[in-house]
PDB file of C-alpha atoms in Angstrom:
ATOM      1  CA  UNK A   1     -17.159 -21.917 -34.134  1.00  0.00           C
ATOM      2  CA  UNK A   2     -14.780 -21.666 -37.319  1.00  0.00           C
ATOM      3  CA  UNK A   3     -17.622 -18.783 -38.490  1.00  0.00           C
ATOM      4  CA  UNK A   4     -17.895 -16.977 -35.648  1.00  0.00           C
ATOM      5  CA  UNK A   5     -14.193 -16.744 -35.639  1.00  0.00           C
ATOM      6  CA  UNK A   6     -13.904 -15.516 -39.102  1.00  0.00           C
ATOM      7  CA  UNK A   7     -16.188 -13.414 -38.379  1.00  0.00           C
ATOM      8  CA  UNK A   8     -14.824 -11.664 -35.723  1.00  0.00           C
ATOM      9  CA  UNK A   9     -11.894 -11.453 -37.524  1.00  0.00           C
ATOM     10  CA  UNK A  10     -13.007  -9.640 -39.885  1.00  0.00           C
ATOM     11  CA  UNK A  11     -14.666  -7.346 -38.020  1.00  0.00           C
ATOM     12  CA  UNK A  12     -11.390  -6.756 -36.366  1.00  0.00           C
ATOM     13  CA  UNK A  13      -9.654  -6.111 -39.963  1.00  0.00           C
ATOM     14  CA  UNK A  14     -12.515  -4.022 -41.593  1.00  0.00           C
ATOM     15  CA  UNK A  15     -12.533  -1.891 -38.014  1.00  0.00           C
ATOM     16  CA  UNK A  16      -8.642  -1.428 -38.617  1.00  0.00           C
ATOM     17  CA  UNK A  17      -9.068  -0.427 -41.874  1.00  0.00           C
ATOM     18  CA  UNK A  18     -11.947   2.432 -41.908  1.00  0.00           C
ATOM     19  CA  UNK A  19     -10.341   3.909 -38.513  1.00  0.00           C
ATOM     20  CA  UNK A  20      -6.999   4.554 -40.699  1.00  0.00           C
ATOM     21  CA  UNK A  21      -8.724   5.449 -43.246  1.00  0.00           C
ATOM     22  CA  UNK A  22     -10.756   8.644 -41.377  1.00  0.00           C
ATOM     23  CA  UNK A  23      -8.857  11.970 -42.416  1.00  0.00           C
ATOM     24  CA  UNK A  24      -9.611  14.897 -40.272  1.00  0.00           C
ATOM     25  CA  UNK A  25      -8.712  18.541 -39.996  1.00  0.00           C
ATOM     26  CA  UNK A  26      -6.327  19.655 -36.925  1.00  0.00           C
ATOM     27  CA  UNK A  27      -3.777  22.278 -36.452  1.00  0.00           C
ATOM     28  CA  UNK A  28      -0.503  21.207 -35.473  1.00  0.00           C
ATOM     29  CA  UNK A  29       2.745  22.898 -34.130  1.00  0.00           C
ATOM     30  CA  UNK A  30       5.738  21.916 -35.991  1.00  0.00           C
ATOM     31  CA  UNK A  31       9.200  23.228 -34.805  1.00  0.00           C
ATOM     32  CA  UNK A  32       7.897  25.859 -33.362  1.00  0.00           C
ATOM     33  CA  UNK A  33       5.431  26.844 -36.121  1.00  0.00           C
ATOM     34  CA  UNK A  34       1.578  26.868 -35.885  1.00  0.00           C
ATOM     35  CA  UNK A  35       0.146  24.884 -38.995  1.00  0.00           C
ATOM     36  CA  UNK A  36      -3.462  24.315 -40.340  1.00  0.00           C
ATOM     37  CA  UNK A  37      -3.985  20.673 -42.373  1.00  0.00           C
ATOM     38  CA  UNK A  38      -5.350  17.187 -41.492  1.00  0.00           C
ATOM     39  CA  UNK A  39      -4.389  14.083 -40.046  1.00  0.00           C
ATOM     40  CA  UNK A  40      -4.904  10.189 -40.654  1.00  0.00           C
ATOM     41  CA  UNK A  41      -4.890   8.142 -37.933  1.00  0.00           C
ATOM     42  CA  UNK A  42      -3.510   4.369 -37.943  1.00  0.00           C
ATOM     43  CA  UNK A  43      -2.891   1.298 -35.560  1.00  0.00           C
ATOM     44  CA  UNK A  44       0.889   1.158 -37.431  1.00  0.00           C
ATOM     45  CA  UNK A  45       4.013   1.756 -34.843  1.00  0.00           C
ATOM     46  CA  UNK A  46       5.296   5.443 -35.341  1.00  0.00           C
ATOM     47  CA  UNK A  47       9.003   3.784 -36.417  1.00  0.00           C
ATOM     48  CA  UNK A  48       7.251   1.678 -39.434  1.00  0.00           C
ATOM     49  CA  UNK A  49       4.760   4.348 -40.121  1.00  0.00           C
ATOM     50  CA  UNK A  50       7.315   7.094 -40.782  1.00  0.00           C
ATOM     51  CA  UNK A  51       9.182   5.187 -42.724  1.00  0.00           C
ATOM     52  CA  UNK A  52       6.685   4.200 -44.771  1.00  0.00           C
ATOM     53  CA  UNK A  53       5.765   7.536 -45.130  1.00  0.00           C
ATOM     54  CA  UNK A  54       9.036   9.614 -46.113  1.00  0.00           C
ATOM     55  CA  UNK A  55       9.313   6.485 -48.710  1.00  0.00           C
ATOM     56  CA  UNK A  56       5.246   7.389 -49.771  1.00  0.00           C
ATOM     57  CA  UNK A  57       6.216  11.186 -49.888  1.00  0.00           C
ATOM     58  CA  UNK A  58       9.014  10.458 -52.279  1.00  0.00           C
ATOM     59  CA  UNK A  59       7.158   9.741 -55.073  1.00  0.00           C
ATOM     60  CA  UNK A  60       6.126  13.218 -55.164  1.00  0.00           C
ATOM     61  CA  UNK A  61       9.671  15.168 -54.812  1.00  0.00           C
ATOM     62  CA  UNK A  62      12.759  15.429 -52.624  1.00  0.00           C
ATOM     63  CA  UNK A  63      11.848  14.392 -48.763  1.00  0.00           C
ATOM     64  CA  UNK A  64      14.004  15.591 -46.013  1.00  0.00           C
ATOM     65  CA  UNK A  65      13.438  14.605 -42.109  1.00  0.00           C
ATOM     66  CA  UNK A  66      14.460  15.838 -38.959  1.00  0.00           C
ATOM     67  CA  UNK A  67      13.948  14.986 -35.103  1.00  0.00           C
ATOM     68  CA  UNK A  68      10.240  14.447 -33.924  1.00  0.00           C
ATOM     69  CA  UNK A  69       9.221  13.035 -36.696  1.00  0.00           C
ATOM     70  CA  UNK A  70       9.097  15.990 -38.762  1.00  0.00           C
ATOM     71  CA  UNK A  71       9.214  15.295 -42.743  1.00  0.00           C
ATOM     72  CA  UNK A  72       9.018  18.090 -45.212  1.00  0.00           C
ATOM     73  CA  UNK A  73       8.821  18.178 -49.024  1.00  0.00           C
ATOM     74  CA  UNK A  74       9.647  21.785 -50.008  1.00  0.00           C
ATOM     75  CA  UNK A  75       8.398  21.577 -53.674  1.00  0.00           C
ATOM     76  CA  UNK A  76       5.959  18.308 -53.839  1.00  0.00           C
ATOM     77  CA  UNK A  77       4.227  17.663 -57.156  1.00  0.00           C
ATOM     78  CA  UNK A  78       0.793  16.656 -56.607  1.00  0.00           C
ATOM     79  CA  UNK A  79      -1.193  17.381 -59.346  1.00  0.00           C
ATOM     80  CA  UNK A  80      -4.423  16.110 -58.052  1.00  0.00           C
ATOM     81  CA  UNK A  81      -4.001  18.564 -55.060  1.00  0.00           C
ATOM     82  CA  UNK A  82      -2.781  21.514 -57.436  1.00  0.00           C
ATOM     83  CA  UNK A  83      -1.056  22.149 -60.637  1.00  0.00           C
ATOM     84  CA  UNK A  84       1.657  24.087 -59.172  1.00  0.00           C
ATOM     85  CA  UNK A  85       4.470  22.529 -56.621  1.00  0.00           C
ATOM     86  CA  UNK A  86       3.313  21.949 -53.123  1.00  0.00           C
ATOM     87  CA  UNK A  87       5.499  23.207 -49.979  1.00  0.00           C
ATOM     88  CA  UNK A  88       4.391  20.249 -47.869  1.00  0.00           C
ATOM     89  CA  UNK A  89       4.952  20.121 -43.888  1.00  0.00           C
ATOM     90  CA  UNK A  90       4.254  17.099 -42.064  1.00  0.00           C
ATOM     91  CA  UNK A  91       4.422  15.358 -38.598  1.00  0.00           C
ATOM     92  CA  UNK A  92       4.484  11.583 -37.668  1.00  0.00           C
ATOM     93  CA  UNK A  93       3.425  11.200 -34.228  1.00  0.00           C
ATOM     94  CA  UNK A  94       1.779   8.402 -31.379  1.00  0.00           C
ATOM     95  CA  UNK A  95      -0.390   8.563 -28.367  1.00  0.00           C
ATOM     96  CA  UNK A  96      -1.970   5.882 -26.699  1.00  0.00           C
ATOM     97  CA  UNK A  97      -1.239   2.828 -28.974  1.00  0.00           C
ATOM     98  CA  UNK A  98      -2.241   5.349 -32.300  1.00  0.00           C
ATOM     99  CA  UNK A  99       0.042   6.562 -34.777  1.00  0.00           C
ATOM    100  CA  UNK A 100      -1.126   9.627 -36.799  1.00  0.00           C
ATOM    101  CA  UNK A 101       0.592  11.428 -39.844  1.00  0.00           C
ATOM    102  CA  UNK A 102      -0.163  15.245 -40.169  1.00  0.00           C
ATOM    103  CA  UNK A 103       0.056  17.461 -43.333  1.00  0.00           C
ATOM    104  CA  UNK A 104       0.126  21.043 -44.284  1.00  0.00           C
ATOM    105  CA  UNK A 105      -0.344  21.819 -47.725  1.00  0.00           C
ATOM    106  CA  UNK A 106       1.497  25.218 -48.783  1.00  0.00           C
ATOM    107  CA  UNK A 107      -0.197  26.064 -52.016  1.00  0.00           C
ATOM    108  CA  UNK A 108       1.868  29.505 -51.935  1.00  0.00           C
ATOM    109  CA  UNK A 109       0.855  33.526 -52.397  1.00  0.00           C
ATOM    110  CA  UNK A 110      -0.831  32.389 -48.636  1.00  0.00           C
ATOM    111  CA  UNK A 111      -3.234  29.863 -49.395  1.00  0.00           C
ATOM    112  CA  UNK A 112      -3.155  26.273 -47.662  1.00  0.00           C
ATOM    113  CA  UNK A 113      -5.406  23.278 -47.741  1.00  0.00           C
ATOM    114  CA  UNK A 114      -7.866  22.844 -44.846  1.00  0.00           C
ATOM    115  CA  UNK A 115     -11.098  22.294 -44.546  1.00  0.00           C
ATOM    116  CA  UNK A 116     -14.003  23.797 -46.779  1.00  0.00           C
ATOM    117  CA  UNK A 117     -11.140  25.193 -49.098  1.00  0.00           C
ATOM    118  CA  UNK A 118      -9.808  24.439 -52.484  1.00  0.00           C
ATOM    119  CA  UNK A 119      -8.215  21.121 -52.744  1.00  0.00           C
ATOM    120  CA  UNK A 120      -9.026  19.924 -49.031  1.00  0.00           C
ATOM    121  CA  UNK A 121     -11.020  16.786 -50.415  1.00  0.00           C
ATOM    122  CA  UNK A 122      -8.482  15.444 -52.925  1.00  0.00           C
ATOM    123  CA  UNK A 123      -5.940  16.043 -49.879  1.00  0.00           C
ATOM    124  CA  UNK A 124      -8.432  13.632 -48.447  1.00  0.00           C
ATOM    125  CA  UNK A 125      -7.731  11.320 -51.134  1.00  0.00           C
ATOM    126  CA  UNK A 126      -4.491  11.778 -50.602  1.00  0.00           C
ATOM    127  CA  UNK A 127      -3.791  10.953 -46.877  1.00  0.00           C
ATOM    128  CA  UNK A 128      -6.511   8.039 -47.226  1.00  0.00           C
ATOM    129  CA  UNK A 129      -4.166   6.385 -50.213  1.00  0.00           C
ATOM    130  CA  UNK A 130      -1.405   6.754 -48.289  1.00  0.00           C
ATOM    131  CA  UNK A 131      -3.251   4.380 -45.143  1.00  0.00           C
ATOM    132  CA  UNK A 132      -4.376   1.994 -47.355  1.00  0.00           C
ATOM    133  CA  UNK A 133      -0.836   1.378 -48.716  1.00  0.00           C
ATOM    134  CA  UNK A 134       1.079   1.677 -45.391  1.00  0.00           C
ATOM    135  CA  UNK A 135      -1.450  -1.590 -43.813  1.00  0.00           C
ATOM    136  CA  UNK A 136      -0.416  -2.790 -47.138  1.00  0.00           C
ATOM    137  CA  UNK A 137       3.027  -2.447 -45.889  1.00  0.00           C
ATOM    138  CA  UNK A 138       2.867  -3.504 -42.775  1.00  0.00           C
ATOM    139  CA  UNK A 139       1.099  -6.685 -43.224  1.00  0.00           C
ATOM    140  CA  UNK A 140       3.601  -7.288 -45.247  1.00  0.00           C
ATOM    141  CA  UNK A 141       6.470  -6.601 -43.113  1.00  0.00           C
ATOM    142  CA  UNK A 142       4.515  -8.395 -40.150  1.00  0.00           C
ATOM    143  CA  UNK A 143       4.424 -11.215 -42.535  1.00  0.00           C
ATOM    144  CA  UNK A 144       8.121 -11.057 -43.429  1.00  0.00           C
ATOM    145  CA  UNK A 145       8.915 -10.905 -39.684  1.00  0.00           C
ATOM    146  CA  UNK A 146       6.981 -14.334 -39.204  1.00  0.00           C
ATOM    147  CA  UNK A 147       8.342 -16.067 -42.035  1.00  0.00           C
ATOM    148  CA  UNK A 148      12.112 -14.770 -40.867  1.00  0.00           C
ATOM    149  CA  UNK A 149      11.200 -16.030 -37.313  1.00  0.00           C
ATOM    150  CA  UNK A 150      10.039 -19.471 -39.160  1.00  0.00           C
ATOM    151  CA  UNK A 151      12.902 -19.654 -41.302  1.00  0.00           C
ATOM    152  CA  UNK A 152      15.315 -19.115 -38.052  1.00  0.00           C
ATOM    153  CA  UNK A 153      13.405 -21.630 -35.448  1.00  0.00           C
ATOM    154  CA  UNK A 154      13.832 -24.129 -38.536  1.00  0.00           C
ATOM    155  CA  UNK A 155      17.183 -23.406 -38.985  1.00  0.00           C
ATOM    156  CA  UNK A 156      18.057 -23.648 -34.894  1.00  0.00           C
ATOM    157  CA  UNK A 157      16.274 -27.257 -35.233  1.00  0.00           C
ATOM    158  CA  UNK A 158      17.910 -28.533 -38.376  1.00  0.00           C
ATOM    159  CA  UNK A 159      20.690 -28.005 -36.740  1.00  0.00           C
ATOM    160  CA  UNK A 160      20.133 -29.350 -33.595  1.00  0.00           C
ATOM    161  CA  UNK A 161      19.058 -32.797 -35.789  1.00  0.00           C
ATOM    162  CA  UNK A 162      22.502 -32.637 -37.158  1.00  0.00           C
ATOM    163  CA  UNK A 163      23.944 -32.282 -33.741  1.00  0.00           C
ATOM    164  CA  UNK A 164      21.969 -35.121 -32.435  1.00  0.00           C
ATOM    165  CA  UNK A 165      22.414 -36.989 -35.680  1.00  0.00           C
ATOM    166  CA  UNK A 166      26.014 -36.433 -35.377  1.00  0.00           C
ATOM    167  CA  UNK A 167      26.453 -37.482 -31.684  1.00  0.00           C
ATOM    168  CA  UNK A 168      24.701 -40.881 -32.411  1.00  0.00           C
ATOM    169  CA  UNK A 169      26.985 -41.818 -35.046  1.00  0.00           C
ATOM    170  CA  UNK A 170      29.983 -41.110 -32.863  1.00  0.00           C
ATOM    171  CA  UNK A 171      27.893 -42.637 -29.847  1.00  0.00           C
ATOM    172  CA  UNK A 172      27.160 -45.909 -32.309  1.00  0.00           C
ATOM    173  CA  UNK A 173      31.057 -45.731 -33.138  1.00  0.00           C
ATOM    174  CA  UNK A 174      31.960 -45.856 -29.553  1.00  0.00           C
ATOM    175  CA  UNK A 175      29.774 -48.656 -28.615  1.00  0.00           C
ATOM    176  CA  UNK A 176      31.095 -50.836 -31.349  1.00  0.00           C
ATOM    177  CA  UNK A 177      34.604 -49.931 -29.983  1.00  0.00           C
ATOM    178  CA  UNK A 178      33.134 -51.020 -26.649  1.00  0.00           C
ATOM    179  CA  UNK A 179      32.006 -54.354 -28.114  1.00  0.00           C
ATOM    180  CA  UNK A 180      35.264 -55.014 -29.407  1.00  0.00           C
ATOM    181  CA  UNK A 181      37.013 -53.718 -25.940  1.00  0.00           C
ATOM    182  CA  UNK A 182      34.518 -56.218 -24.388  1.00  0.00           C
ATOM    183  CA  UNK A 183      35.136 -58.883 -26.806  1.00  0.00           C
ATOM    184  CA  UNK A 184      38.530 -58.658 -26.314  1.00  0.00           C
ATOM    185  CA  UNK A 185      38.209 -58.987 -22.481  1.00  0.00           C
ATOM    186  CA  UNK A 186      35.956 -61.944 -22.662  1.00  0.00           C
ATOM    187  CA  UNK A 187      38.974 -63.982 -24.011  1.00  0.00           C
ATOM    188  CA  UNK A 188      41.669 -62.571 -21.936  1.00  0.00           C
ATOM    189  CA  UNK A 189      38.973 -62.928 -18.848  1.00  0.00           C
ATOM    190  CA  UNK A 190      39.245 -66.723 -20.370  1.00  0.00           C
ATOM    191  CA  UNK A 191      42.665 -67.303 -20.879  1.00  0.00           C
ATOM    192  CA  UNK A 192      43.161 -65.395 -17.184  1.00  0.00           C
ATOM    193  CA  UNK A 193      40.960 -67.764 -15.944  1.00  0.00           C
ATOM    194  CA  UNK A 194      43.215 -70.466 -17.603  1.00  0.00           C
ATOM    195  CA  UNK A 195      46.238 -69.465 -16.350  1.00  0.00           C
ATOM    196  CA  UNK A 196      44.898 -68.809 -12.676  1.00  0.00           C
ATOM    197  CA  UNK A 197      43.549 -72.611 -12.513  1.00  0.00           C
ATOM    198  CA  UNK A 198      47.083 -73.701 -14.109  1.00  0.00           C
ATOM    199  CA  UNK A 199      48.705 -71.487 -11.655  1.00  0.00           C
ATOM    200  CA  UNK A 200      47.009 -72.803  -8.328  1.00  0.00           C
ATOM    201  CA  UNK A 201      46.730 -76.549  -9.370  1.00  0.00           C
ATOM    202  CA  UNK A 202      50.458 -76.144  -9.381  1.00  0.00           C
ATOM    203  CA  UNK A 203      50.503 -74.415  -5.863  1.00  0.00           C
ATOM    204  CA  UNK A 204      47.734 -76.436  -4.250  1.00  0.00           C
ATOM    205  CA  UNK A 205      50.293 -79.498  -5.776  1.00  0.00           C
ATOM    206  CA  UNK A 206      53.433 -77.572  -4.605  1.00  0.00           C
ATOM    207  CA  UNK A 207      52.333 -77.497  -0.827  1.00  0.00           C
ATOM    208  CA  UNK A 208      50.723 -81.067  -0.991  1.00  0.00           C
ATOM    209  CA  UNK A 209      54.532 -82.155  -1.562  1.00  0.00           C
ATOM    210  CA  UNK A 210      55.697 -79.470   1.695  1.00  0.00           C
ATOM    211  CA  UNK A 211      56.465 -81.872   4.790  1.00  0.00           C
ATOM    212  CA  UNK A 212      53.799 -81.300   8.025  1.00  0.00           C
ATOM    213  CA  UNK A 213      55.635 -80.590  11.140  1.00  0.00           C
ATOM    214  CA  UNK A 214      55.545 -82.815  13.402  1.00  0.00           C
TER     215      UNK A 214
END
């Protein structure tokens, strides 16, 4: 059972891994502009995946972003894409539980990367990098998520032990005051019990002595 488990499992992982891993060509409208490129798609939430990307894109020159999930790197060095600085467009975007990252490569004097051109299969390289590090990523921030959600639930109970802890030494503190409370009242129940004998011996003696009508 334990096999077929791991097995599946990695089925799962090495399924999750080649579909992020496929880079296609697409063309793509960003703000209101009609661009030719390619696209990676992955299984990563758009909000992780873009940041993971503007941080990715950063190591290649000066990243700016605006709304829609539009990231742009005006003079990119990539020197395994081209020897000259890159005016790269690109889009973050999710349909139907899939996250995709879309890039236009301006090589300048109007040339671009796209398929069957110069440079298309090194952008290949490039996108495909970029998936492997982002699972990378996000297993790790999935993992960091767990442990946080560890650390807290272990924090909520050692302090509920405390609590508990706590209330039993004031409950234990309480009950000896209760012993002594009860202690106490055995021997004034006692000495009540003394005094109420003493006290009606000397009325039961009292009306012995009262004269009966006659």
């Amino acid at each position: 059972m334990k096999k077929i488990l791991l097995i599946a499992a990695l089925s799962i992982f090495w399924g999750y891994t080649c579909e992020a891993q496929t880079v296609l060509p697409d063309k793509r409208e960003i703000d209101k502009s009609n661009f030719e490129g390619l696209y990676v798609t992955t299984k990563i939430e758009e909000k992780y995946l873009g940041k993971y990307w503007e941080d990715y894109l950063k190591q290649y020159g000066k990243v700016s972003s605006s709304r829609g999930g539009v990231y742009r790197a005006p003079s990119a060095s990539i020197p395994s894409i081209s020897s000259s600085p890159i005016n790269l467009a690109s889009q973050v975007s999710s349909k139907k539980g899939l996250s995709q990252v879309f890039i236009y490569l301006d090589l300048g004097n109007g040339s671009y990367v796209t398929q069957g051109t110069k440079g298309y299969a090194e952008a290949e390289t490039f996108l495909k990098k970029f998936a492997e590090d982002a699972i990378l990523y996000d297993d790790a921030r999935v993992a960091e998520e767990a442990m946080k959600e560890s650390e807290k639930n272990f924090s909520k109970l050692t302090r509920k032990g405390e609590s508990l802890k706590k209330d039993i030494e004031k409950t234990e503190k309480e009950l000896a005051n209760l012993r002594k409370d009860l202690e106490v009242n055995v021997k004034d129940v006692a000495t009540s019990q003394t005094d109420l004998e003493t006290k009606k011996k000397t009325f039961e003696d009292a009306k012995a002595k009262v004269p009966t009508k006659q």
